[in-house]
Every structure is written in structure tokens, then in C-alpha cells.
mmCIF file of C-alpha atoms in Angstrom:
data_model
loop_
_atom_site.group_PDB
_atom_site.id
_atom_site.type_symbol
_atom_site.label_atom_id
_atom_site.label_comp_id
_atom_site.label_asym_id
_atom_site.label_seq_id
_atom_site.Cartn_x
_atom_site.Cartn_y
_atom_site.Cartn_z
ATOM 1 C CA UNK Y 1 161.923 57.822 63.448
ATOM 2 C CA UNK Y 2 158.293 57.713 62.287
ATOM 3 C CA UNK Y 3 158.724 54.061 61.283
ATOM 4 C CA UNK Y 4 160.195 53.054 64.645
ATOM 5 C CA UNK Y 5 157.434 54.859 66.537
ATOM 6 C CA UNK Y 6 154.702 53.284 64.380
ATOM 7 C CA UNK Y 7 155.898 49.691 64.782
ATOM 8 C CA UNK Y 8 156.253 50.208 68.541
ATOM 9 C CA UNK Y 9 152.728 51.618 68.883
ATOM 10 C CA UNK Y 10 151.172 48.877 66.720
ATOM 11 C CA UNK Y 11 153.322 45.952 67.907
ATOM 12 C CA UNK Y 12 154.553 45.219 64.375
ATOM 13 C CA UNK Y 13 157.625 42.987 64.095
ATOM 14 C CA UNK Y 14 160.413 44.994 62.391
ATOM 15 C CA UNK Y 15 161.782 42.081 60.374
ATOM 16 C CA UNK Y 16 161.451 40.493 56.972
ATOM 17 C CA UNK Y 17 159.595 37.219 56.867
ATOM 18 C CA UNK Y 18 156.773 38.328 59.176
ATOM 19 C CA UNK Y 19 153.567 39.158 57.311
ATOM 20 C CA UNK Y 20 152.664 41.952 59.707
ATOM 21 C CA UNK Y 21 155.928 43.706 58.837
ATOM 22 C CA UNK Y 22 154.824 44.442 55.263
ATOM 23 C CA UNK Y 23 151.440 45.922 56.190
ATOM 24 C CA UNK Y 24 152.822 49.361 56.933
ATOM 25 C CA UNK Y 25 151.213 52.634 55.826
ATOM 26 C CA UNK Y 26 152.723 54.808 53.106
ATOM 27 C CA UNK Y 27 154.955 57.616 54.339
ATOM 28 C CA UNK Y 28 154.049 59.665 51.251
ATOM 29 C CA UNK Y 29 152.360 59.277 47.887
ATOM 30 C CA UNK Y 30 154.267 57.314 45.219
ATOM 31 C CA UNK Y 31 156.441 59.625 43.148
ATOM 32 C CA UNK Y 32 156.877 62.300 45.826
ATOM 33 C CA UNK Y 33 160.295 61.100 47.032
ATOM 34 C CA UNK Y 34 162.534 58.046 47.224
ATOM 35 C CA UNK Y 35 162.637 55.985 50.406
ATOM 36 C CA UNK Y 36 164.122 52.625 51.312
ATOM 37 C CA UNK Y 37 161.192 50.307 51.910
ATOM 38 C CA UNK Y 38 159.432 47.007 51.338
ATOM 39 C CA UNK Y 39 158.335 47.365 47.717
ATOM 40 C CA UNK Y 40 160.422 44.370 46.608
ATOM 41 C CA UNK Y 41 158.699 42.214 49.218
ATOM 42 C CA UNK Y 42 155.415 43.079 47.528
ATOM 43 C CA UNK Y 43 156.913 42.213 44.136
ATOM 44 C CA UNK Y 44 157.737 38.783 45.538
ATOM 45 C CA UNK Y 45 154.131 38.298 46.641
ATOM 46 C CA UNK Y 46 152.984 39.367 43.171
ATOM 47 C CA UNK Y 47 155.301 36.795 41.563
ATOM 48 C CA UNK Y 48 153.784 34.091 43.759
ATOM 49 C CA UNK Y 49 150.249 35.167 42.838
ATOM 50 C CA UNK Y 50 150.941 35.240 39.090
ATOM 51 C CA UNK Y 51 153.066 32.083 38.905
ATOM 52 C CA UNK Y 52 151.114 29.996 41.403
ATOM 53 C CA UNK Y 53 154.402 28.928 43.003
ATOM 54 C CA UNK Y 54 156.025 29.734 46.337
ATOM 55 C CA UNK Y 55 158.813 32.238 45.800
ATOM 56 C CA UNK Y 56 161.548 29.792 46.804
ATOM 57 C CA UNK Y 57 160.390 27.308 44.161
ATOM 58 C CA UNK Y 58 160.049 30.029 41.522
ATOM 59 C CA UNK Y 59 163.576 31.311 42.199
ATOM 60 C CA UNK Y 60 164.959 27.775 42.082
ATOM 61 C CA UNK Y 61 163.290 26.929 38.765
ATOM 62 C CA UNK Y 62 163.849 30.225 36.958
ATOM 63 C CA UNK Y 63 167.066 31.668 38.419
ATOM 64 C CA UNK Y 64 169.132 29.424 40.668
ATOM 65 C CA UNK Y 65 169.065 26.166 38.684
ATOM 66 C CA UNK Y 66 169.671 27.798 35.266
ATOM 67 C CA UNK Y 67 172.588 29.835 36.641
ATOM 68 C CA UNK Y 68 174.052 26.963 38.663
ATOM 69 C CA UNK Y 69 173.515 28.726 41.997
ATOM 70 C CA UNK Y 70 173.381 25.594 44.122
ATOM 71 C CA UNK Y 71 174.275 27.354 47.362
ATOM 72 C CA UNK Y 72 171.526 29.998 47.332
ATOM 73 C CA UNK Y 73 168.440 29.186 49.399
ATOM 74 C CA UNK Y 74 165.919 30.660 51.796
ATOM 75 C CA UNK Y 75 166.213 27.683 54.158
ATOM 76 C CA UNK Y 76 169.753 26.287 54.380
ATOM 77 C CA UNK Y 77 170.195 22.615 55.153
ATOM 78 C CA UNK Y 78 172.399 21.476 58.030
ATOM 79 C CA UNK Y 79 175.566 21.414 55.931
ATOM 80 C CA UNK Y 80 174.915 24.898 54.572
ATOM 81 C CA UNK Y 81 173.978 26.253 57.994
ATOM 82 C CA UNK Y 82 177.268 24.979 59.390
ATOM 83 C CA UNK Y 83 179.097 27.183 56.865
ATOM 84 C CA UNK Y 84 177.263 30.387 57.770
ATOM 85 C CA UNK Y 85 179.503 33.336 58.516
ATOM 86 C CA UNK Y 86 178.996 34.711 62.008
ATOM 87 C CA UNK Y 87 177.685 38.255 62.380
ATOM 88 C CA UNK Y 88 179.690 40.677 64.514
ATOM 89 C CA UNK Y 89 178.771 43.999 66.109
ATOM 90 C CA UNK Y 90 181.197 46.922 66.282
ATOM 91 C CA UNK Y 91 181.695 48.221 69.821
ATOM 92 C CA UNK Y 92 182.474 51.749 70.992
ATOM 93 C CA UNK Y 93 186.124 50.796 71.538
ATOM 94 C CA UNK Y 94 186.380 49.510 67.962
ATOM 95 C CA UNK Y 95 186.335 45.823 68.843
ATOM 96 C CA UNK Y 96 183.948 43.302 67.301
ATOM 97 C CA UNK Y 97 181.776 40.895 69.273
ATOM 98 C CA UNK Y 98 179.692 38.041 67.801
ATOM 99 C CA UNK Y 99 175.913 38.350 67.836
ATOM 100 C CA UNK Y 100 173.395 35.503 67.487
ATOM 101 C CA UNK Y 101 171.459 35.207 64.213
ATOM 102 C CA UNK Y 102 168.145 37.051 64.407
ATOM 103 C CA UNK Y 103 166.333 35.746 61.329
ATOM 104 C CA UNK Y 104 163.608 33.146 61.990
ATOM 105 C CA UNK Y 105 164.343 29.707 60.604
ATOM 106 C CA UNK Y 106 160.917 29.368 58.983
ATOM 107 C CA UNK Y 107 159.520 32.782 57.951
ATOM 108 C CA UNK Y 108 155.808 33.325 57.438
ATOM 109 C CA UNK Y 109 156.506 34.205 53.821
ATOM 110 C CA UNK Y 110 159.519 34.226 51.509
ATOM 111 C CA UNK Y 111 160.649 37.803 51.111
ATOM 112 C CA UNK Y 112 161.403 39.147 47.648
ATOM 113 C CA UNK Y 113 163.570 41.798 49.253
ATOM 114 C CA UNK Y 114 165.719 39.717 51.584
ATOM 115 C CA UNK Y 115 166.154 36.463 53.454
ATOM 116 C CA UNK Y 116 168.302 34.466 51.054
ATOM 117 C CA UNK Y 117 171.491 32.736 52.127
ATOM 118 C CA UNK Y 118 174.190 32.598 49.463
ATOM 119 C CA UNK Y 119 177.912 32.578 48.745
ATOM 120 C CA UNK Y 120 180.271 34.902 46.936
ATOM 121 C CA UNK Y 121 180.664 32.381 44.098
ATOM 122 C CA UNK Y 122 176.902 32.036 43.617
ATOM 123 C CA UNK Y 123 176.161 35.743 43.780
ATOM 124 C CA UNK Y 124 178.889 36.481 41.258
ATOM 125 C CA UNK Y 125 177.019 34.223 38.820
ATOM 126 C CA UNK Y 126 173.917 36.326 39.429
ATOM 127 C CA UNK Y 127 175.776 39.605 38.831
ATOM 128 C CA UNK Y 128 177.397 38.316 35.638
ATOM 129 C CA UNK Y 129 173.922 37.634 34.289
ATOM 130 C CA UNK Y 130 173.422 41.395 33.910
ATOM 131 C CA UNK Y 131 176.693 41.787 32.014
ATOM 132 C CA UNK Y 132 175.446 39.072 29.654
ATOM 133 C CA UNK Y 133 172.231 40.960 28.812
ATOM 134 C CA UNK Y 134 170.166 38.688 31.017
ATOM 135 C CA UNK Y 135 171.777 35.381 30.006
ATOM 136 C CA UNK Y 136 168.366 33.991 29.062
ATOM 137 C CA UNK Y 137 167.030 34.483 32.595
ATOM 138 C CA UNK Y 138 165.536 37.878 31.776
ATOM 139 C CA UNK Y 139 165.403 39.601 28.398
ATOM 140 C CA UNK Y 140 167.904 42.251 27.250
ATOM 141 C CA UNK Y 141 164.976 44.682 27.246
ATOM 142 C CA UNK Y 142 164.286 43.917 30.908
ATOM 143 C CA UNK Y 143 167.941 44.463 31.820
ATOM 144 C CA UNK Y 144 167.833 47.817 30.014
ATOM 145 C CA UNK Y 145 164.680 48.806 31.895
ATOM 146 C CA UNK Y 146 166.172 47.757 35.234
ATOM 147 C CA UNK Y 147 169.173 49.961 34.445
ATOM 148 C CA UNK Y 148 167.117 53.029 33.525
ATOM 149 C CA UNK Y 149 166.284 55.888 35.903
ATOM 150 C CA UNK Y 150 162.756 55.272 37.199
ATOM 151 C CA UNK Y 151 162.422 58.246 39.576
ATOM 152 C CA UNK Y 152 162.870 61.302 37.375
ATOM 153 C CA UNK Y 153 164.397 64.229 39.223
ATOM 154 C CA UNK Y 154 164.306 62.614 42.667
ATOM 155 C CA UNK Y 155 167.510 61.548 44.403
ATOM 156 C CA UNK Y 156 168.040 58.026 45.745
ATOM 157 C CA UNK Y 157 170.532 56.292 47.984
ATOM 158 C CA UNK Y 158 170.376 57.946 51.394
ATOM 159 C CA UNK Y 159 169.018 55.820 54.258
ATOM 160 C CA UNK Y 160 168.645 57.657 57.591
ATOM 161 C CA UNK Y 161 169.357 55.832 60.829
ATOM 162 C CA UNK Y 162 166.444 54.701 62.994
ATOM 163 C CA UNK Y 163 168.710 52.473 65.104
ATOM 164 C CA UNK Y 164 172.447 53.359 65.203
ATOM 165 C CA UNK Y 165 173.341 49.838 66.326
ATOM 166 C CA UNK Y 166 171.965 48.523 63.028
ATOM 167 C CA UNK Y 167 172.646 51.332 60.535
ATOM 168 C CA UNK Y 168 174.663 54.508 60.881
ATOM 169 C CA UNK Y 169 172.756 56.558 58.338
ATOM 170 C CA UNK Y 170 174.175 55.671 54.964
ATOM 171 C CA UNK Y 171 174.584 57.515 51.679
ATOM 172 C CA UNK Y 172 175.657 54.979 49.096
ATOM 173 C CA UNK Y 173 176.928 57.597 46.663
ATOM 174 C CA UNK Y 174 177.706 60.877 48.454
ATOM 175 C CA UNK Y 175 178.137 63.929 46.294
ATOM 176 C CA UNK Y 176 176.192 62.571 43.328
ATOM 177 C CA UNK Y 177 172.556 62.889 42.296
ATOM 178 C CA UNK Y 178 172.020 59.124 42.380
ATOM 179 C CA UNK Y 179 169.019 57.581 40.665
ATOM 180 C CA UNK Y 180 167.051 54.373 41.105
ATOM 181 C CA UNK Y 181 166.279 51.744 38.506
ATOM 182 C CA UNK Y 182 164.321 48.561 39.131
ATOM 183 C CA UNK Y 183 166.309 47.209 42.069
ATOM 184 C CA UNK Y 184 169.535 49.130 41.513
ATOM 185 C CA UNK Y 185 171.090 52.408 42.602
ATOM 186 C CA UNK Y 186 172.327 54.116 39.432
ATOM 187 C CA UNK Y 187 175.549 56.150 39.392
ATOM 188 C CA UNK Y 188 174.972 59.154 37.084
ATOM 189 C CA UNK Y 189 178.634 60.224 37.040
ATOM 190 C CA UNK Y 190 182.054 58.628 37.041
ATOM 191 C CA UNK Y 191 183.128 57.718 40.575
ATOM 192 C CA UNK Y 192 186.371 58.750 42.301
ATOM 193 C CA UNK Y 193 187.914 55.278 42.025
ATOM 194 C CA UNK Y 194 187.074 54.530 38.383
ATOM 195 C CA UNK Y 195 183.479 53.350 38.484
ATOM 196 C CA UNK Y 196 181.805 54.499 35.270
ATOM 197 C CA UNK Y 197 178.621 56.508 34.889
ATOM 198 C CA UNK Y 198 175.673 54.162 34.483
ATOM 199 C CA UNK Y 199 177.062 51.639 36.956
ATOM 200 C CA UNK Y 200 174.505 49.780 39.073
ATOM 201 C CA UNK Y 201 174.884 49.075 42.764
ATOM 202 C CA UNK Y 202 173.271 48.147 46.037
ATOM 203 C CA UNK Y 203 174.127 46.685 49.416
ATOM 204 C CA UNK Y 204 173.106 44.295 52.168
ATOM 205 C CA UNK Y 205 172.688 45.333 55.786
ATOM 206 C CA UNK Y 206 175.871 43.778 57.317
ATOM 207 C CA UNK Y 207 178.130 45.756 54.945
ATOM 208 C CA UNK Y 208 177.761 43.617 51.843
ATOM 209 C CA UNK Y 209 178.343 45.709 48.714
ATOM 210 C CA UNK Y 210 178.221 45.016 44.983
ATOM 211 C CA UNK Y 211 178.375 46.982 41.776
ATOM 212 C CA UNK Y 212 177.967 46.246 38.083
ATOM 213 C CA UNK Y 213 179.896 48.437 35.631
ATOM 214 C CA UNK Y 214 178.616 47.623 32.126
ATOM 215 C CA UNK Y 215 181.000 50.097 30.468
ATOM 216 C CA UNK Y 216 184.004 48.334 32.004
ATOM 217 C CA UNK Y 217 182.482 44.871 31.635
ATOM 218 C CA UNK Y 218 182.919 43.997 35.289
ATOM 219 C CA UNK Y 219 180.903 43.091 38.352
ATOM 220 C CA UNK Y 220 182.416 43.057 41.822
ATOM 221 C CA UNK Y 221 181.372 42.634 45.420
ATOM 222 C CA UNK Y 222 182.637 42.666 48.980
ATOM 223 C CA UNK Y 223 180.791 40.569 51.533
ATOM 224 C CA UNK Y 224 181.042 40.953 55.299
ATOM 225 C CA UNK Y 225 178.877 40.252 58.322
ATOM 226 C CA UNK Y 226 179.590 43.342 60.408
ATOM 227 C CA UNK Y 227 177.096 45.718 62.001
ATOM 228 C CA UNK Y 228 176.178 48.516 61.912
ATOM 229 C CA UNK Y 229 175.592 49.058 58.216
ATOM 230 C CA UNK Y 230 177.874 51.860 57.105
ATOM 231 C CA UNK Y 231 180.566 50.834 59.607
ATOM 232 C CA UNK Y 232 183.616 53.034 59.015
ATOM 233 C CA UNK Y 233 186.030 50.101 58.995
ATOM 234 C CA UNK Y 234 183.952 48.147 56.505
ATOM 235 C CA UNK Y 235 183.576 51.166 54.221
ATOM 236 C CA UNK Y 236 187.314 51.845 54.322
ATOM 237 C CA UNK Y 237 187.929 48.261 53.235
ATOM 238 C CA UNK Y 238 185.330 48.491 50.483
ATOM 239 C CA UNK Y 239 186.737 51.718 49.034
ATOM 240 C CA UNK Y 240 190.242 50.234 49.070
ATOM 241 C CA UNK Y 241 188.886 47.148 47.302
ATOM 242 C CA UNK Y 242 187.245 49.264 44.596
ATOM 243 C CA UNK Y 243 190.511 51.135 43.978
ATOM 244 C CA UNK Y 244 192.359 47.833 43.549
ATOM 245 C CA UNK Y 245 189.730 46.509 41.132
ATOM 246 C CA UNK Y 246 190.082 49.463 38.776
ATOM 247 C CA UNK Y 247 193.864 49.642 39.102
ATOM 248 C CA UNK Y 248 194.297 45.990 38.124
ATOM 249 C CA UNK Y 249 194.952 45.195 34.436
ATOM 250 C CA UNK Y 250 192.055 43.442 32.719
ATOM 251 C CA UNK Y 251 191.812 41.469 29.526
ATOM 252 C CA UNK Y 252 190.017 43.175 26.655
ATOM 253 C CA UNK Y 253 186.328 42.328 26.467
#
């Protein structure tokens, strides 16, 4: 609520890709509590400053090309744009209606925290990288640090709703004292459907969900384009998907 009021009073665009959107004041001092925010956008700006490259070029040279992620870009070409999945909004009666894309074609800056277009096949290559101890993209030590609790006794994972049409108010791991690594929600306990303690997870706004379970040697995801985030129908589908994943026989690692 404070965020919505602040951007309204200061005419700040509430979207990634607009420079004014990342110049927001702190809600609290670092280390006091966990909050969903724009820290990864600032990491992207830091990468540009250190490397001397625009973030899209850095990602292409150091992540996408080495992993063979040829369909992952900030600015899709005409052929890629024609394959974009349409976003739909859940209505009160349960129906879905299409909504026009809201992201600007040419953002003011490339966001480290969002803005990429990709495919299931490409993103699975990215997730497998973490099961392969970084696969030469990042070091095994970096993967271990990304997977380690970085917030001490604080709890992570709950995102309150500032706009119910966009997000319902989501808890990505209800009933557990979830932690936060470097970019991942960490599951401290075994989940109800088989997900092991130490699994890593996160989500995208239109009910896109992934998790990495190092103990089981698997990475999985469900991608949709349905709003609001936390939609009951999308979550029901995701939980059913997770049950199927862990019930299916798998080859020994």
C-alpha cells in the first residue's frame, strides 16, 4: 500500500524498464526484514558498470550463447514476437479474457530482474545449469553461495497484494519458514508433494513457476500467462503438476 501511494504521489511509472521506477526509497534498513523489490535490477546495472557492456550483450555472451539459449532475448524479433503467448486476465465469473501486452518495446534500461522473453526449452537449459554445478557459466562455489540462506532468521516468500488484479497476495511456501539465497527462495523442509529440503524456487508474475531440487537431481517448471499472480486455477494446476513429477519413475542419477 505504501508503494502504491508513493508512486502515485511522485508520478513514478510502476514498471520495469523505466529508470524512474528503480529510484524508490527504502522501506526499511537492509537486514531488518525480507521484501520483494528491485535489488536484482540494481545488480544488472552493476554488471553493466563493471563489464562495460549493455546487459543484453553481457547475457548473450556469457549465458545465452554458451548454454544454447537462442530464443531468450530482451527485444524479440518479428518471428519471435509472433510466437508470444497471449496474456489473459481471470474474471469474477472465472472466465479468462485476453489483455494487451503492457511492456514497452524499447525499455530505458535492460532490467536484471525482469523483461526477458524466453521459451520453456531455453529456460530448462538455464535451470539445468544449477544441477550441473554451474556448467562453466558460474563456479560451483557461486552456485553453493546462491543456494545458501542469506537472511538469517528472517522469513521470505510472502508478497502482499497492492493490486488484486495483478497479484492476489502470494505465499510461495505456506507453512514453512522459507529462506532466501541469491535469487532463489529456499525450502527448509520437505514439501507435501515430494520436494526435498534445500530445493530452490521462484516465480514470474503471470503464474510461471520453477523449482530446482538438487537432492532429487531435477529441475521443473510450469509456464502460463494468466493474471492475477496466485490465481487459484493456476496454482491448482501447478500443485497437480508437482505431484505428477515426483510420482513419475526417474532414471538413477
